[in-house]
Amino acid sequence: MIYNGKFKVTSPFGPRTLNGVPDDHRGIDVVGITDKYVCAVVSGRVAASTIITDKSDRTWEWGNYVRVDGDDGKRYYYCHLSKRLVTVGRRVKIGDYLGIEGNTGYSFGTHCHFEVRDRAGNSVNPSTFLGIPNAVGSYGEDWRAEVQKKFGLSDGTMKYLDKYEHAAALFRKLGQT
């Protein structure tokens, strides 16, 4: 999954109208509900971790973004990040943190634009890589609630654990044990 927890799709892959202009949305826009850390959906190598500000380069629309060249030969783009957490050349595996969702570039609110391209540069429906339908809606697991129930933790303990920077990953790990 792209987040360690619940998230929602706000704009699916394919045709859409943005600010009254018809467009072909080449990615899927997702917003973390229980966590804002964006995770790698595949293993591979970080090929780009940058921001383009030159508006003559259409990539400026992505703001802060990370590109992972997957072991499967596809390119995975994680865009509009408020902060990038990886550098070029780093090897990542599924679930590694890449950045924090944000509102950089051509964006209308905090989210992550997730895009996948094949070897020829053609856009591929990214929802299949997330294991979800290509539709607006909420997806993912509420690992926090699962852990609280599973281990009988009090609300006070949960609030204490929520302060941990990587709480969502901790809840996911504990929930899967």
PDB file of C-alpha atoms in Angstrom:
ATOM      1  CA  MET A   1       0.000   0.000   0.000  1.00  0.00           C
ATOM      2  CA  ILE A   2       1.022   3.584  -0.517  1.00  0.00           C
ATOM      3  CA  TYR A   3       0.201   4.444   3.138  1.00  0.00           C
ATOM      4  CA  ASN A   4       0.478   2.471   6.381  1.00  0.00           C
ATOM      5  CA  GLY A   5      -3.232   2.656   7.106  1.00  0.00           C
ATOM      6  CA  LYS A   6      -6.423   4.052   5.678  1.00  0.00           C
ATOM      7  CA  PHE A   7      -6.390   6.425   2.726  1.00  0.00           C
ATOM      8  CA  LYS A   8      -8.857   7.828   0.249  1.00  0.00           C
ATOM      9  CA  VAL A   9      -8.792   8.244  -3.507  1.00  0.00           C
ATOM     10  CA  THR A  10      -9.894  11.751  -4.459  1.00  0.00           C
ATOM     11  CA  SER A  11      -9.265  11.595  -8.221  1.00  0.00           C
ATOM     12  CA  PRO A  12      -8.941   8.310 -10.135  1.00  0.00           C
ATOM     13  CA  PHE A  13      -6.885   7.539 -13.232  1.00  0.00           C
ATOM     14  CA  GLY A  14      -8.351   8.555 -16.607  1.00  0.00           C
ATOM     15  CA  PRO A  15     -10.475  11.355 -18.041  1.00  0.00           C
ATOM     16  CA  ARG A  16     -11.461  14.153 -15.682  1.00  0.00           C
ATOM     17  CA  THR A  17     -12.245  17.861 -15.651  1.00  0.00           C
ATOM     18  CA  LEU A  18     -10.004  20.068 -13.525  1.00  0.00           C
ATOM     19  CA  ASN A  19     -10.957  23.738 -13.102  1.00  0.00           C
ATOM     20  CA  GLY A  20     -13.346  23.420 -16.038  1.00  0.00           C
ATOM     21  CA  VAL A  21     -10.697  21.979 -18.367  1.00  0.00           C
ATOM     22  CA  PRO A  22     -11.046  18.377 -19.632  1.00  0.00           C
ATOM     23  CA  ASP A  23      -7.848  16.440 -18.982  1.00  0.00           C
ATOM     24  CA  ASP A  24      -6.419  12.928 -19.013  1.00  0.00           C
ATOM     25  CA  HIS A  25      -5.338  12.227 -15.427  1.00  0.00           C
ATOM     26  CA  ARG A  26      -2.317   9.957 -15.770  1.00  0.00           C
ATOM     27  CA  GLY A  27      -2.164   9.047 -12.107  1.00  0.00           C
ATOM     28  CA  ILE A  28      -4.344   8.602  -9.068  1.00  0.00           C
ATOM     29  CA  ASP A  29      -4.649  11.151  -6.253  1.00  0.00           C
ATOM     30  CA  VAL A  30      -4.629   9.723  -2.738  1.00  0.00           C
ATOM     31  CA  VAL A  31      -4.863  11.274   0.723  1.00  0.00           C
ATOM     32  CA  GLY A  32      -3.667   9.547   3.887  1.00  0.00           C
ATOM     33  CA  ILE A  33      -6.352   9.324   6.581  1.00  0.00           C
ATOM     34  CA  THR A  34      -4.436   7.627   9.393  1.00  0.00           C
ATOM     35  CA  ASP A  35      -0.927   8.469   8.173  1.00  0.00           C
ATOM     36  CA  LYS A  36       0.690  11.033   5.854  1.00  0.00           C
ATOM     37  CA  TYR A  37       3.912   9.097   5.129  1.00  0.00           C
ATOM     38  CA  VAL A  38       4.055   7.885   1.516  1.00  0.00           C
ATOM     39  CA  CYS A  39       5.512   4.388   1.079  1.00  0.00           C
ATOM     40  CA  ALA A  40       7.102   2.576  -1.851  1.00  0.00           C
ATOM     41  CA  VAL A  41       4.652   0.195  -3.506  1.00  0.00           C
ATOM     42  CA  VAL A  42       7.474  -1.758  -5.206  1.00  0.00           C
ATOM     43  CA  SER A  43      11.119  -2.500  -4.640  1.00  0.00           C
ATOM     44  CA  GLY A  44      13.609  -0.647  -6.794  1.00  0.00           C
ATOM     45  CA  ARG A  45      16.072   2.219  -6.943  1.00  0.00           C
ATOM     46  CA  VAL A  46      15.371   5.927  -6.400  1.00  0.00           C
ATOM     47  CA  ALA A  47      16.061   7.570  -9.771  1.00  0.00           C
ATOM     48  CA  ALA A  48      14.805  11.073  -8.870  1.00  0.00           C
ATOM     49  CA  SER A  49      14.184  12.949  -5.636  1.00  0.00           C
ATOM     50  CA  THR A  50      13.728  16.576  -6.588  1.00  0.00           C
ATOM     51  CA  ILE A  51      11.543  19.581  -7.235  1.00  0.00           C
ATOM     52  CA  ILE A  52      11.339  21.307 -10.616  1.00  0.00           C
ATOM     53  CA  THR A  53      10.427  25.001 -10.382  1.00  0.00           C
ATOM     54  CA  ASP A  54      10.999  25.971 -14.029  1.00  0.00           C
ATOM     55  CA  LYS A  55       7.462  26.266 -15.438  1.00  0.00           C
ATOM     56  CA  SER A  56       8.727  25.605 -18.976  1.00  0.00           C
ATOM     57  CA  ASP A  57       9.285  22.010 -17.761  1.00  0.00           C
ATOM     58  CA  ARG A  58       5.816  20.484 -17.271  1.00  0.00           C
ATOM     59  CA  THR A  59       7.228  18.364 -14.449  1.00  0.00           C
ATOM     60  CA  TRP A  60       7.019  21.504 -12.244  1.00  0.00           C
ATOM     61  CA  GLU A  61       3.366  20.552 -11.718  1.00  0.00           C
ATOM     62  CA  TRP A  62       4.486  17.611  -9.565  1.00  0.00           C
ATOM     63  CA  GLY A  63       6.242  19.828  -7.020  1.00  0.00           C
ATOM     64  CA  ASN A  64       8.441  17.762  -4.728  1.00  0.00           C
ATOM     65  CA  TYR A  65       8.512  14.272  -6.177  1.00  0.00           C
ATOM     66  CA  VAL A  66      10.287  10.933  -5.953  1.00  0.00           C
ATOM     67  CA  ARG A  67      10.650   8.495  -8.842  1.00  0.00           C
ATOM     68  CA  VAL A  68      11.414   4.871  -8.124  1.00  0.00           C
ATOM     69  CA  ASP A  69      12.579   2.700 -10.991  1.00  0.00           C
ATOM     70  CA  GLY A  70      10.981  -0.586 -10.018  1.00  0.00           C
ATOM     71  CA  ASP A  71      12.659  -3.958 -10.301  1.00  0.00           C
ATOM     72  CA  ASP A  72       9.830  -4.781 -12.735  1.00  0.00           C
ATOM     73  CA  GLY A  73      11.077  -2.153 -15.228  1.00  0.00           C
ATOM     74  CA  LYS A  74       8.277   0.333 -14.563  1.00  0.00           C
ATOM     75  CA  ARG A  75       8.702   3.868 -13.219  1.00  0.00           C
ATOM     76  CA  TYR A  76       6.737   4.929 -10.140  1.00  0.00           C
ATOM     77  CA  TYR A  77       6.152   8.614  -9.391  1.00  0.00           C
ATOM     78  CA  TYR A  78       5.106   9.990  -5.976  1.00  0.00           C
ATOM     79  CA  CYS A  79       4.280  13.689  -6.377  1.00  0.00           C
ATOM     80  CA  HIS A  80       3.257  16.867  -4.468  1.00  0.00           C
ATOM     81  CA  LEU A  81       5.249  15.768  -1.398  1.00  0.00           C
ATOM     82  CA  SER A  82       5.801  18.271   1.402  1.00  0.00           C
ATOM     83  CA  LYS A  83       9.089  16.529   2.159  1.00  0.00           C
ATOM     84  CA  ARG A  84      11.247  13.934   0.387  1.00  0.00           C
ATOM     85  CA  LEU A  85      12.877  11.329   2.639  1.00  0.00           C
ATOM     86  CA  VAL A  86      15.098   9.507   0.119  1.00  0.00           C
ATOM     87  CA  THR A  87      18.026  10.416  -2.106  1.00  0.00           C
ATOM     88  CA  VAL A  88      18.907   9.374  -5.649  1.00  0.00           C
ATOM     89  CA  GLY A  89      20.580   5.980  -5.874  1.00  0.00           C
ATOM     90  CA  ARG A  90      19.062   4.583  -2.693  1.00  0.00           C
ATOM     91  CA  ARG A  91      17.661   1.078  -2.912  1.00  0.00           C
ATOM     92  CA  VAL A  92      14.117   0.845  -1.486  1.00  0.00           C
ATOM     93  CA  LYS A  93      11.802  -2.035  -0.774  1.00  0.00           C
ATOM     94  CA  ILE A  94       8.030  -2.223  -0.516  1.00  0.00           C
ATOM     95  CA  GLY A  95       6.817  -0.180   2.463  1.00  0.00           C
ATOM     96  CA  ASP A  96       9.895   2.053   2.816  1.00  0.00           C
ATOM     97  CA  TYR A  97       9.080   5.701   3.474  1.00  0.00           C
ATOM     98  CA  LEU A  98       9.708   7.944   0.467  1.00  0.00           C
ATOM     99  CA  GLY A  99       8.222  11.221   1.665  1.00  0.00           C
ATOM    100  CA  ILE A 100       5.317  12.993   3.303  1.00  0.00           C
ATOM    101  CA  GLU A 101       2.247  13.941   1.300  1.00  0.00           C
ATOM    102  CA  GLY A 102       1.948  17.626   0.586  1.00  0.00           C
ATOM    103  CA  ASN A 103       0.615  20.465  -1.525  1.00  0.00           C
ATOM    104  CA  THR A 104       3.570  21.426  -3.762  1.00  0.00           C
ATOM    105  CA  GLY A 105       3.513  22.140  -7.494  1.00  0.00           C
ATOM    106  CA  TYR A 106       0.132  22.412  -9.237  1.00  0.00           C
ATOM    107  CA  SER A 107      -2.000  21.125  -6.394  1.00  0.00           C
ATOM    108  CA  PHE A 108      -5.237  22.055  -4.651  1.00  0.00           C
ATOM    109  CA  GLY A 109      -4.715  20.464  -1.246  1.00  0.00           C
ATOM    110  CA  THR A 110      -2.447  18.005   0.498  1.00  0.00           C
ATOM    111  CA  HIS A 111      -2.284  14.632  -1.260  1.00  0.00           C
ATOM    112  CA  CYS A 112       0.001  12.343  -3.232  1.00  0.00           C
ATOM    113  CA  HIS A 113      -0.339  12.046  -6.996  1.00  0.00           C
ATOM    114  CA  PHE A 114       0.798   8.484  -7.743  1.00  0.00           C
ATOM    115  CA  GLU A 115       1.679   7.618 -11.321  1.00  0.00           C
ATOM    116  CA  VAL A 116       3.086   4.503 -13.034  1.00  0.00           C
ATOM    117  CA  ARG A 117       4.709   4.334 -16.479  1.00  0.00           C
ATOM    118  CA  ASP A 118       5.883   1.333 -18.455  1.00  0.00           C
ATOM    119  CA  ARG A 119       9.284   1.005 -20.158  1.00  0.00           C
ATOM    120  CA  ALA A 120       8.035   2.946 -23.191  1.00  0.00           C
ATOM    121  CA  GLY A 121       6.824   5.830 -21.005  1.00  0.00           C
ATOM    122  CA  ASN A 122       3.113   5.035 -21.362  1.00  0.00           C
ATOM    123  CA  SER A 123       0.898   5.675 -18.343  1.00  0.00           C
ATOM    124  CA  VAL A 124      -0.470   2.571 -16.649  1.00  0.00           C
ATOM    125  CA  ASN A 125      -3.510   2.512 -14.347  1.00  0.00           C
ATOM    126  CA  PRO A 126      -1.867   2.805 -10.900  1.00  0.00           C
ATOM    127  CA  SER A 127      -4.856   1.483  -8.954  1.00  0.00           C
ATOM    128  CA  THR A 128      -3.871  -2.080  -9.863  1.00  0.00           C
ATOM    129  CA  PHE A 129      -0.509  -1.557  -8.108  1.00  0.00           C
ATOM    130  CA  LEU A 130      -2.376  -0.412  -4.995  1.00  0.00           C
ATOM    131  CA  GLY A 131      -4.767  -3.368  -5.149  1.00  0.00           C
ATOM    132  CA  ILE A 132      -7.823  -1.112  -5.171  1.00  0.00           C
ATOM    133  CA  PRO A 133     -10.558  -0.147  -7.646  1.00  0.00           C
ATOM    134  CA  ASN A 134      -9.963   2.904  -9.854  1.00  0.00           C
ATOM    135  CA  ALA A 135     -12.656   4.850  -8.021  1.00  0.00           C
ATOM    136  CA  VAL A 136     -13.118   7.591  -5.447  1.00  0.00           C
ATOM    137  CA  GLY A 137     -13.422   6.030  -1.993  1.00  0.00           C
ATOM    138  CA  SER A 138     -11.641   4.982   1.193  1.00  0.00           C
ATOM    139  CA  TYR A 139      -9.291   2.005   1.289  1.00  0.00           C
ATOM    140  CA  GLY A 140      -6.706   0.352   3.520  1.00  0.00           C
ATOM    141  CA  GLU A 141      -6.739  -1.025   7.034  1.00  0.00           C
ATOM    142  CA  ASP A 142      -7.280   0.825  10.289  1.00  0.00           C
ATOM    143  CA  TRP A 143      -4.271  -0.799  11.945  1.00  0.00           C
ATOM    144  CA  ARG A 144      -4.503   1.522  14.944  1.00  0.00           C
ATOM    145  CA  ALA A 145      -7.960   0.233  15.947  1.00  0.00           C
ATOM    146  CA  GLU A 146      -6.895  -3.344  15.236  1.00  0.00           C
ATOM    147  CA  VAL A 147      -3.856  -3.055  17.550  1.00  0.00           C
ATOM    148  CA  GLN A 148      -5.834  -1.387  20.327  1.00  0.00           C
ATOM    149  CA  LYS A 149      -8.402  -4.179  20.246  1.00  0.00           C
ATOM    150  CA  LYS A 150      -5.883  -7.022  19.775  1.00  0.00           C
ATOM    151  CA  PHE A 151      -3.648  -5.992  22.682  1.00  0.00           C
ATOM    152  CA  GLY A 152      -6.339  -4.414  24.912  1.00  0.00           C
ATOM    153  CA  LEU A 153      -4.528  -1.060  25.036  1.00  0.00           C
ATOM    154  CA  SER A 154      -6.116   1.905  26.791  1.00  0.00           C
ATOM    155  CA  ASP A 155      -6.974   5.168  25.054  1.00  0.00           C
ATOM    156  CA  GLY A 156      -4.161   6.827  27.057  1.00  0.00           C
ATOM    157  CA  THR A 157      -1.612   4.315  25.788  1.00  0.00           C
ATOM    158  CA  MET A 158      -2.825   4.810  22.232  1.00  0.00           C
ATOM    159  CA  LYS A 159      -2.483   8.594  22.531  1.00  0.00           C
ATOM    160  CA  TYR A 160       1.054   8.096  23.843  1.00  0.00           C
ATOM    161  CA  LEU A 161       1.915   5.819  20.888  1.00  0.00           C
ATOM    162  CA  ASP A 162       0.348   8.314  18.437  1.00  0.00           C
ATOM    163  CA  LYS A 163       3.150  10.764  19.324  1.00  0.00           C
ATOM    164  CA  TYR A 164       5.742   8.381  17.832  1.00  0.00           C
ATOM    165  CA  GLU A 165       6.821   9.683  14.388  1.00  0.00           C
ATOM    166  CA  HIS A 166       6.300   6.283  12.753  1.00  0.00           C
ATOM    167  CA  ALA A 167       3.224   5.236  14.731  1.00  0.00           C
ATOM    168  CA  ALA A 168       1.300   4.106  11.648  1.00  0.00           C
ATOM    169  CA  ALA A 169       4.095   1.728  10.603  1.00  0.00           C
ATOM    170  CA  LEU A 170       4.307   0.413  14.171  1.00  0.00           C
ATOM    171  CA  PHE A 171       0.537  -0.230  14.258  1.00  0.00           C
ATOM    172  CA  ARG A 172       0.701  -1.991  10.902  1.00  0.00           C
ATOM    173  CA  LYS A 173       3.583  -4.207  12.033  1.00  0.00           C
ATOM    174  CA  LEU A 174       1.864  -5.084  15.324  1.00  0.00           C
ATOM    175  CA  GLY A 175      -1.464  -5.647  13.575  1.00  0.00           C
ATOM    176  CA  GLN A 176       0.089  -8.127  11.172  1.00  0.00           C
ATOM    177  CA  THR A 177       1.757 -10.227  13.909  1.00  0.00           C
TER     178      THR A 177
END
